[in-house]
Amino acid sequence: MSGMWTYFARRLLLVPVTFLIITFLVYAVLRLTPGGPIEQLENQMKAAAAGEAGGGTGGLGGDGGGLDEKARDELKVYYNLDQPIPLAYLQWLGVWPKKTRSPVILADRAQQPDFWQQSQSLWSAYRIGDEELDRLVIEGEFQISGDTILREITLSDRQQHLPLIEEAARLLAGGVSSRSQLDRRLEDQGWSRSGTRFMRALTDEEKLESGLPARTQVQMLSTEADFDALQAHLEMKQMESNRNGSFYHVDHAFSGIIQGDFGRSFTYNKDALDVIVSKFPISIYFGLIGYLASWLVCIPLGISKAIRHKGTFDTASSVLVFLGYATPGFVACLLLLVLLGGGSYWNLVPLGGFRSADWNQWWSQGEYLRCIGDQVRHTLIPMFGYMVGSFASMTVLMKNSLLENFGADYVRTAFAKGLTEGRVIYVHALRNSLIPITAGIGHFLGLLFAGSFLIEKVCNIPGMGLLGYESIIRRDYPIILATLVFGVLIRLTGNILSDLIWALIDPRIRFK
Amino acid sequence: MTFLLTLMVLAAGVLLTMRGIPWLFRAVSGLLGFKFRTSPLAQKRLRRFRSIRRGYISFVIVTSMFTTSLFLEVLVNDRPIMIRYDQNTAFPAVRDLANSWLFFVDGPFRTFDRSADFGIPGEGPLDYKAFSEIVDDPVTSFGPIAEERRQEMKDLSDEISESKLEIDDLLADGEEPEQWLIEDLEAATEDLAMLKIQIDNLGSIEKVFASGDASVFWPLYRHGPRRNRLDLPGTAPHGPSLPIPGITPRYSTAVLVSQTAGTRGGKPTYEVMAADPASLEPGQKFFVVDGVDDEPVTDVLGILLLRESMGVPELTARIAERQQKLDEPETLDGGLLSELRSKQESDQRLLDGILQQFGETGQAGIAEVLAQAEGRKFPDQGRLMTRFLDPWEAPLGTSDSGIDVLPLLLYGFRISVGFAMMVMGLGYVVGILAGAVMGYYGGWTDILLQRFIEIWGSVPFLFLIMIIASIVDPGFWMLVIFLVILRSWMAVTYQIRGEFYREKAKDYVQAAIGTGVSDFKVMIRHILPNSMIPVISRAPFSFVNYISALVSLDFLGFGLPPTDPSWGRLLNQGFQFLLIYPHLVLLPVMALAVTLFLVVLIGEAVREAFDPKVFSRLR
C-alpha cells in the first residue's frame, strides 16, 4: 500500500511543475507572438483614421494613425508588457512584486497641501518647458524619437550622398516592398524616413552652434531634467506622474494568480476571475447532463451487447457504435441543428443558447412548466453532442470489461453455487465491470473543459469553451491565461483523481 | 458516357491499389536489394484480416479511393487535360497534377497558357472554357467575333477620315493644326493597321478551328476546387442541381401564358400558370427560358417575379362576379364596359388553359418583369423555371464563395486522408524511436522521458494551436508538425515502451545482446518486429482522430489556408447558412461520416485479426 501512496505523492508533486511549465509556455507564446492588445488598438485607430478621408499625412504625427511613442509606453506599462517575459511571468504568478498604480484623489491632496504645492509648481515648470519644446520642434520641423532629435537632411547631406539619394528616390516611387528595402538602406546610413522626408539625428556641431537645433537640444535636456525632478519629488511619497499630468500612488505588491488576481479582461473590462466564474455553471450544467445521459445510454447498451456477444443485436448496435466513433460531437450537433432547428426540415429545438431571453420573466410570472420545457429544448442538442463524444468508447469499455469478467473464475463459481443468471450478471459481474467506467469520472472533468470549445461554439452556449475561443480571437490575455489555469488544474487533478478512485475501489490495481 | 468512364476510372483505381502498388513495392525493394519475407504468423494474420469481409471491403474502398484521388487533377479539374491548336499542344491538368505531386519544390511548372498561342487574340492567360466553346462550335462562335472586329474597323476608319477632314480644313484656313490632333491621327492609323492584321489572322484562325486542327480534351468533371462558379444563375451558395431528396431545394416550373393589359413599375406583367399552388408562391423568381421540353436549358430570356397567385376556385369566383356586373350593362359606361369585357375574356381563356393543362388543382398567377434579355421577346407558352440547369451542371451545389461542392468534397477527402496519414506516419517514427529508447535502456532515460511525456501530454494542444494559428496562417505541413509534436507521438511511445520492456527480458533478445549485436540492431531487427502488433491495431482509430482534429481546426478557422479545399471550412460555411442551405452541412457531414465509418470498420477488423480477444461465452 505504501508504494501506492508514494506513487500518488509523486504525481501530486509533479502537478505544480507541470502547471508552471505549461503556463510559462503559453505565457511566452502569447508575449512573443505579435498582435497583442496594443497592436489591436493601433489597428482600430488606423482603421478609424483611414475612414476619415485620410488625406496627406507625413506631418509631425509620424506615419498616420498609430500611437505615438509616449502613448505606447504608457499602454505597455498599463498592460504590464514593459517587463521582460520571465519577470512578467513571475509577476503574473504573484511571486514577484508588481508595480501597481492607483490615481491620487483630491482628498489626498488636501491632506498635504505643502507637498502638493511643490509638486504642482514642478509640474508647471515641466509643462511650460514642454510647450516651449513643442514650439521649437514645430518651428524647426524636427521630430523627437526617444532622446534624439531628428531633422530633415540638409542640402549638404544630399550633395554628399548623391547616389543614395537617387536610389532612395527610385525606391520611394516603388511599392511597399521596395519601401522596406529603402528603410534598410537608410538605416545603414543612420537615417530614417518619415513619410517622404529623410531624417537624421542632429550632429554634434549642430547641437553646439547657436541656431534652432541647438536651442531645441538644450530645451529638450532641460525639459527632461524638469520631469526627472518632478518624479524624484513625487517618489518621496511613493507616487509618480505621467506626462499627461495624472498623479498616481505607486505600490509594489505581490498580486498575481496566487493572490487571486487574474487581471482585468480587456474586452469585458471586468475582473477576469469574475468573468470565468460567471461562465462556469453553464459549462458544468451541460457537461454534467451530457455525461449522465451517456451513462444512462452506454451502460445498459454495453451490458446487453455483452450478454448477446456476437448475436444479431450486438452486430446491429455495433454499427451505431462505429458511427458514433466516426462522428465528432460537434458535427453531430451541427447535423441535428440543421435537421431540427427549424430550417428546411423540422422545427423542434431552438438554435442554441442557454435558455430563452424571456426565461427569467416567465419564471417570475410563475409559468414554471414553460420554463422547464424551454430549458429542456435548449439542453437536448448539446447533451446529444457530449453523449456522442463519449458514446462509442464508453459502450465498448463497458462491454469488454463485462465480457472479461464473464470469463473470470468467480463468475464460474457463482454459477456453480447455483445462483440465477440475472443475479450473477447484475450483482457479481456488473459490480466489477463498472470499475473502469467509474474511474473515468476524473478524465471526464478534463474533457468537460477541453472538448467543449466546439460544441459550445456550434450550440452558442455562453460557457467556458466559447469564452476561451473568443478570448483567443480577441487576444484578451487575462482571460486566455485564466481559462488556461483552470483548464490545466482541473485536468491534472482530474487525471490523478481517476487513478485514485480506481486504486481505492479496485484492490487488484497496484500503482507504483 | 461520363458515368461509364467514371466507373472505369474507379475500377482502374481498385486495380492499381490492390495489384499495382504491391507489385511496385516489391519491384522497388527488389531493385534496392531488400528481400521480402512475410513470416507465417503475419501471413496468418493477413488471411484472418481478409476473411473479415466488411473490414476488408472497407479497406479496399478507402485505399482505392485515396490512390484514385491522387490523380484528381486529371479527373476533376477546371482545366482541360490536353489542348491542341495547330502546332501548339499543352497539358494544363497534367501540369497541375505534376505540381501537386512535386509539392516539395513549390510549383515547378508554370500554371497558365498564353492566350495568343492558342488562337485567341490577347496577351493574358488562355480562357479554357472559351477555347473549348470555340472548338465545339467554331462557325457560330466566330461570326460575332469577326463581326465585332469589322464594326470596330469601320468606326475607326470613319474617325480617321473625319480627323483628316478637320486637319485639311484647318490647313486651308491657314492655321496650324494642334499637336494632339496629329498624334491622335497617327495612333488611330496604327490601330487600324493592327485591326486589319487581326482580321486577316481571324480568317486563318477560324480555318484552323473549323478544319478540326484544334481540340480540347476535358477531365471527367469540368470544375475544380479553386475557381468559383459565379457565372451560374442566382447567388452563391447555390443549391444542388441533382435531385437529391431532402437536400435539393424544391424547384418549380410554370408556363408563361400571355402579357396582361396592366403594367407594374412601367414594365409589362404576364399571366402564368402552374400545376399546383406550391409551385406558384408570390415572391418566387422564375427564369424565362427558351427551348424544347426535355433538353437541358441554358438560354435565358429574362427573369419574372411572381406577384399574386390564385387557384381555380378563386378564378372561377372572380369570373362569376364580373359576369354579374356584365349582365347589367346599363349601369356601366362604354369604356369601362369594354375593359371589363376584355378582362373577362382573358380570364376565361386563362381558366380554360389551366383546366385543360393541369385540371382542378392548377394555379394562375401574375408576374412582373425583373429583367429581360435585350432584343428578345417572351414567347407564349414559354417555359418558366426556378433554375435552368441540367441536373449535372452543379450536382452538389456551390459553397458560399461559389466554389463547386463536388470537387471540394473530393479534394477535401484527399487532403484529409493525406493529412491523417502524414501525422500518423511521422508520429509513429518519433513515437517508436522515443518508446524504443525508453523501453530498451530503462533507468534514468526512462524516468526523465516519462516525466517529460506526462508534462507534455497535459499541454492543452487545441488551445495552443489556436493561439499560434490566430497569428500565423499555418499551412498543411506546419499543421502536420504541430500535431505530431504536440500529440500524435505520445500514445505510441507508451505502447512501444511497454512492449520493449517485455521483449527485452526474453531469451532471444538476451542471446542477441550476448553475441555482441549492437544496441541499434537489436532494437530494429529483433525487438521492433515483435512489438508492432498493438501499435498497428490502434492505427486506424488514431487515423479517425487526426481527421477529426483537422476538421475541427478548419471549422474553427485555425486550420488550412483558405485556398485549400477542406471539409471543415465547408462545415463552417454550412454553420453560417444553417437554416437556408442545408446541403452545406449535410454533404460534408456525409462525406466525413462515411469515410470515418469505413476507417473504423477497418480498425475493428485489424484489431480482430491482429489481436484477437477470445472471450468466454456466458453459456
mmCIF file of C-alpha atoms in Angstrom, chain B residues 65-285:
data_model
loop_
_atom_site.group_PDB
_atom_site.id
_atom_site.type_symbol
_atom_site.label_atom_id
_atom_site.label_comp_id
_atom_site.label_asym_id
_atom_site.label_seq_id
_atom_site.Cartn_x
_atom_site.Cartn_y
_atom_site.Cartn_z
ATOM 1 C CA MET B 65 -10.378 5.992 -53.216
ATOM 2 C CA PHE B 66 -7.200 7.519 -51.910
ATOM 3 C CA THR B 67 -4.993 6.242 -54.722
ATOM 4 C CA THR B 68 -7.574 7.393 -57.234
ATOM 5 C CA SER B 69 -7.733 10.770 -55.531
ATOM 6 C CA LEU B 70 -4.007 11.168 -56.114
ATOM 7 C CA PHE B 71 -4.944 11.630 -59.771
ATOM 8 C CA LEU B 72 -7.783 14.043 -59.078
ATOM 9 C CA GLU B 73 -6.219 16.843 -61.103
ATOM 10 C CA VAL B 74 -6.786 14.941 -64.320
ATOM 11 C CA LEU B 75 -10.186 13.626 -63.252
ATOM 12 C CA VAL B 76 -11.879 16.648 -61.726
ATOM 13 C CA ASN B 77 -10.466 19.968 -62.767
ATOM 14 C CA ASP B 78 -11.406 23.244 -64.387
ATOM 15 C CA ARG B 79 -8.528 22.942 -66.834
ATOM 16 C CA PRO B 80 -8.517 20.505 -69.719
ATOM 17 C CA ILE B 81 -6.175 17.550 -69.773
ATOM 18 C CA MET B 82 -4.959 18.475 -73.219
ATOM 19 C CA ILE B 83 -5.474 21.343 -75.609
ATOM 20 C CA ARG B 84 -4.213 21.442 -79.140
ATOM 21 C CA TYR B 85 -4.165 24.328 -81.587
ATOM 22 C CA ASP B 86 -2.353 23.918 -84.844
ATOM 23 C CA GLN B 87 1.256 23.192 -83.811
ATOM 24 C CA ASN B 88 0.804 24.008 -80.141
ATOM 25 C CA THR B 89 -0.133 21.409 -77.584
ATOM 26 C CA ALA B 90 -0.428 21.868 -73.841
ATOM 27 C CA PHE B 91 -1.437 19.681 -70.925
ATOM 28 C CA PRO B 92 -2.752 22.062 -68.244
ATOM 29 C CA ALA B 93 -4.320 19.449 -65.956
ATOM 30 C CA VAL B 94 -1.341 17.150 -66.188
ATOM 31 C CA ARG B 95 0.813 20.108 -65.255
ATOM 32 C CA ASP B 96 -1.398 20.674 -62.208
ATOM 33 C CA LEU B 97 -1.020 17.039 -61.296
ATOM 34 C CA ALA B 98 2.750 17.233 -61.549
ATOM 35 C CA ASN B 99 2.738 20.408 -59.474
ATOM 36 C CA SER B 100 0.760 18.822 -56.687
ATOM 37 C CA TRP B 101 2.859 15.676 -56.719
ATOM 38 C CA LEU B 102 6.040 17.710 -56.558
ATOM 39 C CA PHE B 103 4.659 19.769 -53.684
ATOM 40 C CA PHE B 104 8.084 19.985 -52.063
ATOM 41 C CA VAL B 105 9.523 22.123 -54.874
ATOM 42 C CA ASP B 106 6.723 24.689 -54.857
ATOM 43 C CA GLY B 107 5.128 24.667 -58.292
ATOM 44 C CA PRO B 108 7.862 23.804 -60.800
ATOM 45 C CA PHE B 109 5.603 24.153 -63.844
ATOM 46 C CA ARG B 110 4.005 27.370 -64.944
ATOM 47 C CA THR B 111 0.304 27.441 -64.392
ATOM 48 C CA PHE B 112 -1.135 29.116 -67.457
ATOM 49 C CA ASP B 113 -1.014 29.066 -71.218
ATOM 50 C CA ARG B 114 -0.695 32.223 -73.219
ATOM 51 C CA SER B 115 -3.912 33.114 -74.930
ATOM 52 C CA ALA B 116 -2.247 34.135 -78.172
ATOM 53 C CA ASP B 117 -0.574 30.752 -78.601
ATOM 54 C CA PHE B 118 -3.956 29.112 -78.847
ATOM 55 C CA GLY B 119 -5.673 31.242 -81.401
ATOM 56 C CA ILE B 120 -7.435 33.706 -79.149
ATOM 57 C CA PRO B 121 -6.020 37.193 -79.648
ATOM 58 C CA GLY B 122 -4.707 38.797 -76.494
ATOM 59 C CA GLU B 123 -1.809 38.539 -74.100
ATOM 60 C CA GLY B 124 -3.452 37.139 -70.962
ATOM 61 C CA PRO B 125 -3.816 33.531 -69.865
ATOM 62 C CA LEU B 126 -5.997 31.365 -72.050
ATOM 63 C CA ASP B 127 -9.620 31.031 -71.015
ATOM 64 C CA TYR B 128 -10.030 27.287 -71.410
ATOM 65 C CA LYS B 129 -13.789 27.429 -71.289
ATOM 66 C CA ALA B 130 -13.981 29.972 -74.101
ATOM 67 C CA PHE B 131 -11.449 27.979 -76.087
ATOM 68 C CA SER B 132 -13.487 24.841 -75.625
ATOM 69 C CA GLU B 133 -16.660 26.606 -76.732
ATOM 70 C CA ILE B 134 -14.977 27.718 -79.936
ATOM 71 C CA VAL B 135 -13.649 24.240 -80.585
ATOM 72 C CA ASP B 136 -17.140 22.812 -80.117
ATOM 73 C CA ASP B 137 -18.798 25.218 -82.483
ATOM 74 C CA PRO B 138 -16.313 27.282 -84.496
ATOM 75 C CA VAL B 139 -18.745 28.652 -87.058
ATOM 76 C CA THR B 140 -21.269 30.302 -84.768
ATOM 77 C CA SER B 141 -18.723 31.485 -82.231
ATOM 78 C CA PHE B 142 -16.559 33.139 -84.858
ATOM 79 C CA GLY B 143 -19.381 35.016 -86.524
ATOM 80 C CA PRO B 144 -19.917 37.531 -83.707
ATOM 81 C CA ILE B 145 -16.199 37.974 -83.046
ATOM 82 C CA ALA B 146 -15.420 38.767 -86.671
ATOM 83 C CA GLU B 147 -18.482 40.998 -86.924
ATOM 84 C CA GLU B 148 -17.395 42.925 -83.857
ATOM 85 C CA ARG B 149 -13.907 43.481 -85.236
ATOM 86 C CA ARG B 150 -15.263 44.582 -88.590
ATOM 87 C CA GLN B 151 -17.548 47.061 -86.869
ATOM 88 C CA GLU B 152 -14.581 48.376 -84.912
ATOM 89 C CA MET B 153 -12.601 48.753 -88.094
ATOM 90 C CA LYS B 154 -15.406 50.661 -89.760
ATOM 91 C CA ASP B 155 -15.762 53.015 -86.773
ATOM 92 C CA LEU B 156 -12.059 53.626 -86.743
ATOM 93 C CA SER B 157 -11.754 54.388 -90.416
ATOM 94 C CA ASP B 158 -14.703 56.792 -90.133
ATOM 95 C CA GLU B 159 -12.925 58.535 -87.321
ATOM 96 C CA ILE B 160 -9.722 58.785 -89.305
ATOM 97 C CA SER B 161 -11.375 60.327 -92.314
ATOM 98 C CA GLU B 162 -13.125 62.834 -90.041
ATOM 99 C CA SER B 163 -9.848 63.833 -88.431
ATOM 100 C CA LYS B 164 -8.235 64.204 -91.833
ATOM 101 C CA LEU B 165 -11.035 66.468 -92.952
ATOM 102 C CA GLU B 166 -10.643 68.567 -89.864
ATOM 103 C CA ILE B 167 -6.918 68.931 -90.377
ATOM 104 C CA ASP B 168 -7.406 69.809 -94.018
ATOM 105 C CA ASP B 169 -9.924 72.482 -93.028
ATOM 106 C CA LEU B 170 -7.502 73.939 -90.562
ATOM 107 C CA LEU B 171 -4.702 73.953 -93.117
ATOM 108 C CA ALA B 172 -6.966 75.527 -95.649
ATOM 109 C CA ASP B 173 -7.716 78.324 -93.198
ATOM 110 C CA GLY B 174 -4.017 78.810 -92.816
ATOM 111 C CA GLU B 175 -3.984 77.707 -89.188
ATOM 112 C CA GLU B 176 -1.528 75.321 -87.625
ATOM 113 C CA PRO B 177 -3.379 72.091 -86.563
ATOM 114 C CA GLU B 178 -2.863 71.284 -82.891
ATOM 115 C CA GLN B 179 -0.234 68.740 -81.961
ATOM 116 C CA TRP B 180 -2.612 66.297 -80.238
ATOM 117 C CA LEU B 181 -4.820 66.120 -83.285
ATOM 118 C CA ILE B 182 -1.933 64.872 -85.382
ATOM 119 C CA GLU B 183 -0.849 62.436 -82.719
ATOM 120 C CA ASP B 184 -4.359 61.058 -82.464
ATOM 121 C CA LEU B 185 -4.494 60.568 -86.150
ATOM 122 C CA GLU B 186 -1.223 58.693 -86.147
ATOM 123 C CA ALA B 187 -2.329 56.442 -83.297
ATOM 124 C CA ALA B 188 -5.634 55.717 -84.982
ATOM 125 C CA THR B 189 -3.907 54.788 -88.217
ATOM 126 C CA GLU B 190 -1.656 52.433 -86.319
ATOM 127 C CA ASP B 191 -4.645 50.842 -84.584
ATOM 128 C CA LEU B 192 -6.334 50.439 -87.910
ATOM 129 C CA ALA B 193 -3.345 48.585 -89.297
ATOM 130 C CA MET B 194 -3.344 46.312 -86.222
ATOM 131 C CA LEU B 195 -7.029 45.596 -86.609
ATOM 132 C CA LYS B 196 -6.510 44.757 -90.274
ATOM 133 C CA ILE B 197 -3.841 42.261 -89.366
ATOM 134 C CA GLN B 198 -6.111 40.812 -86.664
ATOM 135 C CA ILE B 199 -8.981 40.426 -89.066
ATOM 136 C CA ASP B 200 -6.741 38.797 -91.609
ATOM 137 C CA ASN B 201 -5.487 36.465 -88.886
ATOM 138 C CA LEU B 202 -9.020 35.817 -87.720
ATOM 139 C CA GLY B 203 -9.724 34.177 -91.027
ATOM 140 C CA SER B 204 -6.763 31.838 -90.709
ATOM 141 C CA ILE B 205 -7.552 31.154 -87.022
ATOM 142 C CA GLU B 206 -11.092 30.308 -87.937
ATOM 143 C CA LYS B 207 -9.796 27.996 -90.624
ATOM 144 C CA VAL B 208 -7.687 26.171 -88.069
ATOM 145 C CA PHE B 209 -10.637 25.757 -85.736
ATOM 146 C CA ALA B 210 -13.040 24.793 -88.498
ATOM 147 C CA SER B 211 -10.710 22.253 -90.045
ATOM 148 C CA GLY B 212 -10.519 20.429 -86.705
ATOM 149 C CA ASP B 213 -6.852 21.252 -86.094
ATOM 150 C CA ALA B 214 -7.806 22.460 -82.622
ATOM 151 C CA SER B 215 -9.130 20.142 -79.992
ATOM 152 C CA VAL B 216 -9.657 20.050 -76.296
ATOM 153 C CA PHE B 217 -9.858 17.058 -74.005
ATOM 154 C CA TRP B 218 -11.574 17.592 -70.690
ATOM 155 C CA PRO B 219 -11.415 15.720 -67.386
ATOM 156 C CA LEU B 220 -14.497 13.817 -66.235
ATOM 157 C CA TYR B 221 -15.846 16.784 -64.339
ATOM 158 C CA ARG B 222 -15.048 20.230 -65.625
ATOM 159 C CA HIS B 223 -14.900 22.255 -62.427
ATOM 160 C CA GLY B 224 -12.113 22.491 -59.901
ATOM 161 C CA PRO B 225 -11.957 23.280 -56.191
ATOM 162 C CA ARG B 226 -10.421 26.725 -56.617
ATOM 163 C CA ARG B 227 -12.186 28.536 -59.448
ATOM 164 C CA ASN B 228 -15.550 29.914 -58.380
ATOM 165 C CA ARG B 229 -18.695 29.428 -60.411
ATOM 166 C CA LEU B 230 -20.342 32.778 -60.049
ATOM 167 C CA ASP B 231 -21.414 32.558 -63.682
ATOM 168 C CA LEU B 232 -24.213 30.287 -62.534
ATOM 169 C CA PRO B 233 -27.592 31.993 -62.219
ATOM 170 C CA GLY B 234 -28.633 33.274 -58.812
ATOM 171 C CA THR B 235 -26.318 33.968 -55.891
ATOM 172 C CA ALA B 236 -23.841 31.682 -54.162
ATOM 173 C CA PRO B 237 -24.274 29.347 -52.381
ATOM 174 C CA HIS B 238 -26.306 27.521 -54.996
ATOM 175 C CA GLY B 239 -28.375 24.527 -54.021
ATOM 176 C CA PRO B 240 -27.553 21.190 -55.606
ATOM 177 C CA SER B 241 -28.878 20.732 -59.121
ATOM 178 C CA LEU B 242 -29.026 16.971 -58.763
ATOM 179 C CA PRO B 243 -32.418 15.984 -57.369
ATOM 180 C CA ILE B 244 -31.365 14.541 -54.011
ATOM 181 C CA PRO B 245 -34.418 14.021 -51.832
ATOM 182 C CA GLY B 246 -34.374 16.230 -48.779
ATOM 183 C CA ILE B 247 -31.366 18.275 -49.800
ATOM 184 C CA THR B 248 -32.151 19.737 -53.179
ATOM 185 C CA PRO B 249 -34.476 22.682 -52.711
ATOM 186 C CA ARG B 250 -37.832 22.467 -54.414
ATOM 187 C CA TYR B 251 -37.536 23.695 -57.964
ATOM 188 C CA SER B 252 -40.799 24.680 -59.570
ATOM 189 C CA THR B 253 -41.765 25.075 -63.168
ATOM 190 C CA ALA B 254 -44.608 27.048 -64.697
ATOM 191 C CA VAL B 255 -45.960 28.097 -68.062
ATOM 192 C CA LEU B 256 -45.950 31.643 -69.364
ATOM 193 C CA VAL B 257 -49.360 32.434 -70.839
ATOM 194 C CA SER B 258 -49.538 35.965 -72.178
ATOM 195 C CA GLN B 259 -48.883 39.591 -71.483
ATOM 196 C CA THR B 260 -51.618 41.313 -69.487
ATOM 197 C CA ALA B 261 -53.045 44.712 -70.169
ATOM 198 C CA GLY B 262 -51.656 46.178 -66.963
ATOM 199 C CA THR B 263 -48.112 47.204 -66.090
ATOM 200 C CA ARG B 264 -46.086 47.428 -62.910
ATOM 201 C CA GLY B 265 -43.340 49.959 -62.487
ATOM 202 C CA GLY B 266 -43.517 50.761 -66.196
ATOM 203 C CA LYS B 267 -42.866 47.171 -67.203
ATOM 204 C CA PRO B 268 -45.409 44.745 -68.584
ATOM 205 C CA THR B 269 -46.839 41.976 -66.428
ATOM 206 C CA TYR B 270 -47.513 38.442 -67.529
ATOM 207 C CA GLU B 271 -50.013 35.749 -66.747
ATOM 208 C CA VAL B 272 -48.508 32.462 -65.726
ATOM 209 C CA MET B 273 -49.897 29.107 -64.725
ATOM 210 C CA ALA B 274 -48.606 26.021 -62.977
ATOM 211 C CA ALA B 275 -49.642 22.595 -61.813
ATOM 212 C CA ASP B 276 -50.196 23.231 -58.106
ATOM 213 C CA PRO B 277 -50.238 26.069 -55.572
ATOM 214 C CA ALA B 278 -46.829 25.124 -54.148
ATOM 215 C CA SER B 279 -45.046 25.909 -57.379
ATOM 216 C CA LEU B 280 -46.534 29.377 -57.626
ATOM 217 C CA GLU B 281 -45.780 31.234 -54.434
ATOM 218 C CA PRO B 282 -45.760 35.020 -54.516
ATOM 219 C CA GLY B 283 -42.208 36.342 -54.288
ATOM 220 C CA GLN B 284 -40.785 33.451 -56.287
ATOM 221 C CA LYS B 285 -38.424 34.337 -59.116
#
